[in-house]
Amino acid sequence: MPALVALRAIITRESLRFVRQRSRFVAALVRPLLWLVVFAAGFRAALGLSITPPYQTYTTYEVYIVPGLCGMILLFNGMQSSLSLVYDRELGSMRLLLTSPLPRWWLLICRLLASTLISILQVYVFLSVTAIYGIRFSPLGYLVLLPALLVTGMMLGGLGLALSSAIKQLENFAGVMNFVIFPMFFLSTALYPLWKMAESSELLHDICTLNPFTQAVELIRFALYGSFNGVALMWTCIAAVVFLALSVWGYDPARGLTRRKT
């Protein structure tokens, strides 16, 4: 089928690009490992963590932030993939792809799925390194983690696609990307539990709760322990659908934002 041929071609193209860009793979691992080794070591004594689900016993800070660092990989890779999409659009390759007879929404999903699969591979490599570091999870947790990563990657990649449709120039995307990445990451449960946020400010707690990245991190956290968080899954799926719909609208030359760029 032409749709499956397009899916395979886009996944192959993105995979080859990833293989050729070895520095991208190294950077994706170095960033969370620095947070794990340096940041967690500095805050280990300063932060005490209570026993909250999915944890059954006291957990160290290094163990707590691993799900958040997995989300960090998906977040940064989703935005970086969108950056390459802006680059392709300026060079004309993306414009050529979007003029194919296939539905535009399918082409965007193919691109999104390709970048998500690469991000998932990087997450599992990171978890392999953490296992060597001494932070291990059950085999069931690694298995249940896969669909959680897929949903999270699609949600964050959809956000990146929606942003890329609104960017006119490649130079402007880096600033917009930082404006989105860092608030989403720091205003979430990636580094601190919600009850810690509530101790500081109720407003901060409410913002973190409404942050879709918080729900994604909690989905990953529960999955690593073989548990199911239905609320986090529901909100992550809703956010993924909304971001993907915005992406399809943004790349529609008749109604979206790309009509100003063509």
Short mmCIF file of C-alpha atoms in Angstrom, two decimals:
data_model
loop_
_atom_site.label_atom_id
_atom_site.label_comp_id
_atom_site.label_asym_id
_atom_site.label_seq_id
_atom_site.Cartn_x
_atom_site.Cartn_y
_atom_site.Cartn_z
CA MET A 1 0.00 0.00 0.00
CA PRO A 2 1.27 3.50 -0.76
CA ALA A 3 0.67 4.60 2.84
CA LEU A 4 2.86 1.80 4.21
CA VAL A 5 5.51 2.50 1.58
CA ALA A 6 5.61 6.12 2.69
CA LEU A 7 5.83 5.06 6.34
CA ARG A 8 8.74 2.75 5.63
CA ALA A 9 10.53 5.36 3.51
CA ILE A 10 10.21 8.09 6.14
CA ILE A 11 11.33 5.80 8.96
CA THR A 12 14.30 4.64 6.87
CA ARG A 13 15.25 8.21 6.02
CA GLU A 14 15.11 9.34 9.63
CA SER A 15 17.03 6.27 10.80
CA LEU A 16 19.81 6.87 8.28
CA ARG A 17 20.00 10.50 9.30
CA PHE A 18 20.26 9.48 12.95
CA VAL A 19 23.00 6.93 12.23
CA ARG A 20 25.04 9.53 10.37
CA GLN A 21 24.67 12.07 13.16
CA ARG A 22 26.55 10.26 15.91
CA SER A 23 27.02 13.45 17.90
CA ARG A 24 23.23 13.65 18.23
CA PHE A 25 23.17 10.22 19.86
CA VAL A 26 26.01 11.08 22.23
CA ALA A 27 24.39 14.39 23.20
CA ALA A 28 21.10 12.66 23.91
CA LEU A 29 22.88 10.39 26.42
CA VAL A 30 25.31 12.88 27.95
CA ARG A 31 22.57 15.35 28.93
CA PRO A 32 20.52 13.02 31.19
CA LEU A 33 23.62 11.26 32.51
CA LEU A 34 25.01 14.59 33.70
CA TRP A 35 21.77 15.26 35.53
CA LEU A 36 21.84 11.79 37.05
CA VAL A 37 25.47 11.81 38.19
CA VAL A 38 26.04 15.49 39.04
CA PHE A 39 22.66 17.04 39.81
CA ALA A 40 21.26 14.07 41.72
CA ALA A 41 24.44 13.69 43.74
CA GLY A 42 24.26 17.32 44.82
CA PHE A 43 20.61 17.18 45.85
CA ARG A 44 20.64 13.71 47.41
CA ALA A 45 21.13 14.98 50.94
CA ALA A 46 19.00 18.10 50.54
CA LEU A 47 15.83 16.40 49.30
CA GLY A 48 13.96 13.76 51.20
CA LEU A 49 11.29 11.78 49.38
CA SER A 50 8.26 10.28 51.06
CA ILE A 51 6.82 6.89 50.14
CA THR A 52 4.25 7.71 47.46
CA PRO A 53 2.92 5.51 44.62
CA PRO A 54 4.35 3.73 42.74
CA TYR A 55 7.11 3.43 45.36
CA GLN A 56 6.58 0.87 48.12
CA THR A 57 9.63 1.80 50.18
CA TYR A 58 11.94 4.78 50.62
CA THR A 59 13.67 5.65 47.37
CA THR A 60 16.81 7.62 46.70
CA TYR A 61 16.76 10.77 44.63
CA GLU A 62 18.75 9.15 41.82
CA VAL A 63 16.06 6.52 41.39
CA TYR A 64 13.30 9.12 41.52
CA ILE A 65 14.59 11.29 38.67
CA VAL A 66 15.25 8.45 36.20
CA PRO A 67 11.68 8.55 34.78
CA GLY A 68 11.96 12.32 34.46
CA LEU A 69 15.25 11.96 32.61
CA CYS A 70 13.61 9.46 30.25
CA GLY A 71 10.99 12.12 29.60
CA MET A 72 13.78 14.64 29.07
CA ILE A 73 15.21 12.50 26.26
CA LEU A 74 11.82 12.33 24.57
CA LEU A 75 11.24 16.06 25.05
CA PHE A 76 14.57 17.22 23.64
CA ASN A 77 14.50 14.73 20.77
CA GLY A 78 10.96 15.70 19.86
CA MET A 79 11.97 19.34 19.63
CA GLN A 80 15.18 18.53 17.77
CA SER A 81 13.23 16.49 15.24
CA SER A 82 10.95 19.46 14.72
CA LEU A 83 14.02 21.64 14.21
CA SER A 84 15.13 19.34 11.39
CA LEU A 85 11.60 19.61 9.99
CA VAL A 86 11.96 23.39 9.76
CA TYR A 87 15.33 22.83 8.06
CA ASP A 88 13.76 20.43 5.55
CA ARG A 89 10.99 22.90 4.83
CA GLU A 90 13.47 25.66 4.04
CA LEU A 91 15.47 23.39 1.74
CA GLY A 92 12.34 22.22 -0.04
CA SER A 93 12.42 18.49 0.77
CA MET A 94 9.56 18.75 3.24
CA ARG A 95 7.55 20.85 0.83
CA LEU A 96 8.05 18.19 -1.82
CA LEU A 97 6.94 15.49 0.61
CA LEU A 98 3.78 17.36 1.55
CA THR A 99 2.77 17.69 -2.13
CA SER A 100 2.47 13.90 -2.51
CA PRO A 101 -1.02 12.45 -3.13
CA LEU A 102 -1.08 10.87 0.32
CA PRO A 103 -3.06 12.63 3.08
CA ARG A 104 -1.02 15.27 4.82
CA TRP A 105 -2.04 14.03 8.27
CA TRP A 106 -0.63 10.59 7.43
CA LEU A 107 2.71 12.04 6.33
CA LEU A 108 2.97 14.01 9.55
CA ILE A 109 2.13 10.92 11.62
CA CYS A 110 4.80 8.96 9.74
CA ARG A 111 7.38 11.64 10.48
CA LEU A 112 6.25 11.77 14.09
CA LEU A 113 6.38 7.99 14.49
CA ALA A 114 9.86 7.82 12.98
CA SER A 115 11.28 10.38 15.40
CA THR A 116 9.49 8.71 18.32
CA LEU A 117 10.99 5.31 17.55
CA ILE A 118 14.47 6.84 17.52
CA SER A 119 13.79 8.53 20.84
CA ILE A 120 12.59 5.25 22.37
CA LEU A 121 15.82 3.58 21.30
CA GLN A 122 17.80 6.32 23.05
CA VAL A 123 15.73 5.92 26.22
CA TYR A 124 16.47 2.20 26.40
CA VAL A 125 20.17 2.83 25.84
CA PHE A 126 20.05 5.36 28.70
CA LEU A 127 18.31 2.81 30.94
CA SER A 128 21.04 0.30 30.07
CA VAL A 129 23.63 2.79 31.29
CA THR A 130 21.66 3.43 34.48
CA ALA A 131 21.54 -0.33 35.06
CA ILE A 132 25.33 -0.35 34.98
CA TYR A 133 25.24 2.63 37.34
CA GLY A 134 23.17 0.50 39.74
CA ILE A 135 19.61 1.68 39.05
CA ARG A 136 17.66 -1.29 37.75
CA PHE A 137 14.00 -2.08 37.23
CA SER A 138 12.12 -5.34 36.77
CA PRO A 139 11.87 -6.99 33.30
CA LEU A 140 8.12 -6.33 33.40
CA GLY A 141 8.79 -2.64 33.97
CA TYR A 142 11.00 -2.42 30.89
CA LEU A 143 8.27 -4.12 28.86
CA VAL A 144 5.37 -2.00 30.15
CA LEU A 145 7.51 1.07 29.56
CA LEU A 146 7.40 0.66 25.76
CA PRO A 147 3.78 1.77 25.16
CA ALA A 148 4.21 4.58 27.70
CA LEU A 149 7.22 5.86 25.78
CA LEU A 150 5.34 5.59 22.50
CA VAL A 151 2.42 7.67 23.74
CA THR A 152 4.72 10.22 25.38
CA GLY A 153 6.94 10.50 22.32
CA MET A 154 3.96 11.06 20.05
CA MET A 155 2.62 13.73 22.38
CA LEU A 156 5.90 15.64 22.64
CA GLY A 157 6.67 15.19 18.97
CA GLY A 158 3.21 16.51 18.12
CA LEU A 159 3.95 19.58 20.21
CA GLY A 160 7.18 20.10 18.28
CA LEU A 161 5.37 19.72 14.95
CA ALA A 162 2.76 22.25 16.00
CA LEU A 163 5.51 24.72 16.93
CA SER A 164 7.45 24.10 13.72
CA SER A 165 4.38 24.98 11.65
CA ALA A 166 4.36 28.44 13.23
CA ILE A 167 8.08 29.17 12.77
CA LYS A 168 8.97 31.17 9.69
CA GLN A 169 12.76 30.98 9.94
CA LEU A 170 15.17 28.37 11.21
CA GLU A 171 17.00 30.89 13.38
CA ASN A 172 13.87 31.66 15.39
CA PHE A 173 13.13 28.06 16.28
CA ALA A 174 15.94 27.70 18.83
CA GLY A 175 14.58 30.52 20.98
CA VAL A 176 11.03 29.21 20.79
CA MET A 177 12.24 25.71 21.58
CA ASN A 178 14.03 26.84 24.73
CA PHE A 179 10.98 28.86 25.74
CA VAL A 180 8.92 25.65 25.61
CA ILE A 181 11.40 22.98 26.76
CA PHE A 182 12.66 24.47 30.01
CA PRO A 183 9.31 25.56 31.49
CA MET A 184 7.79 22.18 30.62
CA PHE A 185 10.70 20.32 32.18
CA PHE A 186 11.16 22.34 35.37
CA LEU A 187 7.43 22.82 36.01
CA SER A 188 6.82 19.09 36.17
CA THR A 189 7.46 16.11 38.43
CA ALA A 190 10.62 15.22 36.54
CA LEU A 191 12.83 16.57 39.33
CA TYR A 192 10.51 17.06 42.32
CA PRO A 193 7.30 15.35 43.47
CA LEU A 194 4.07 17.30 43.50
CA TRP A 195 3.91 17.44 47.28
CA LYS A 196 7.25 19.24 47.27
CA MET A 197 5.79 21.80 44.89
CA ALA A 198 2.77 22.22 47.17
CA GLU A 199 5.06 23.00 50.10
CA SER A 200 6.54 25.86 48.12
CA SER A 201 3.42 27.26 46.44
CA GLU A 202 -0.10 26.07 45.73
CA LEU A 203 -0.07 27.98 42.46
CA LEU A 204 3.14 26.23 41.44
CA HIS A 205 1.55 22.91 42.37
CA ASP A 206 -1.49 23.64 40.17
CA ILE A 207 0.69 24.66 37.22
CA CYS A 208 2.74 21.49 37.52
CA THR A 209 -0.43 19.40 37.67
CA LEU A 210 -1.79 20.98 34.48
CA ASN A 211 1.51 20.54 32.66
CA PRO A 212 1.09 17.67 30.13
CA PHE A 213 4.74 16.76 30.62
CA THR A 214 3.96 16.00 34.28
CA GLN A 215 1.36 13.45 33.22
CA ALA A 216 3.80 11.95 30.73
CA VAL A 217 6.52 11.62 33.37
CA GLU A 218 4.10 9.96 35.80
CA LEU A 219 3.00 7.58 33.07
CA ILE A 220 6.63 6.59 32.53
CA ARG A 221 7.28 6.38 36.27
CA PHE A 222 4.40 3.98 36.92
CA ALA A 223 5.24 1.94 33.83
CA LEU A 224 8.81 1.38 35.01
CA TYR A 225 7.37 -0.31 38.09
CA GLY A 226 4.91 -2.39 36.10
CA SER A 227 1.94 -0.27 37.20
CA PHE A 228 -0.78 1.44 35.20
CA ASN A 229 -1.68 5.09 35.71
CA GLY A 230 -4.97 5.58 33.94
CA VAL A 231 -5.28 9.30 34.68
CA ALA A 232 -1.81 10.06 33.32
CA LEU A 233 -2.48 7.93 30.22
CA MET A 234 -5.77 9.70 29.54
CA TRP A 235 -4.33 13.21 29.78
CA THR A 236 -1.24 12.28 27.77
CA CYS A 237 -3.40 10.84 24.98
CA ILE A 238 -5.64 13.93 25.01
CA ALA A 239 -2.61 16.20 24.74
CA ALA A 240 -1.20 14.06 21.91
CA VAL A 241 -4.45 14.32 19.93
CA VAL A 242 -4.66 18.09 20.49
CA PHE A 243 -1.04 18.70 19.46
CA LEU A 244 -1.36 16.47 16.40
CA ALA A 245 -4.56 18.25 15.35
CA LEU A 246 -2.76 21.59 15.67
CA SER A 247 0.08 20.20 13.55
CA VAL A 248 -2.27 19.04 10.80
CA TRP A 249 -4.01 22.42 10.84
CA GLY A 250 -0.71 24.29 10.88
CA TYR A 251 0.65 22.41 7.86
CA ASP A 252 -2.58 22.76 5.88
CA PRO A 253 -1.76 25.35 3.18
CA ALA A 254 -5.44 26.30 2.83
CA ARG A 255 -6.08 27.10 6.49
CA GLY A 256 -2.90 26.71 8.53
CA LEU A 257 0.17 28.76 9.19
CA THR A 258 2.26 27.27 6.36
CA ARG A 259 0.32 29.26 3.76
CA ARG A 260 2.39 32.28 4.81
CA LYS A 261 5.60 30.40 4.07
CA THR A 262 4.78 28.91 0.65
#
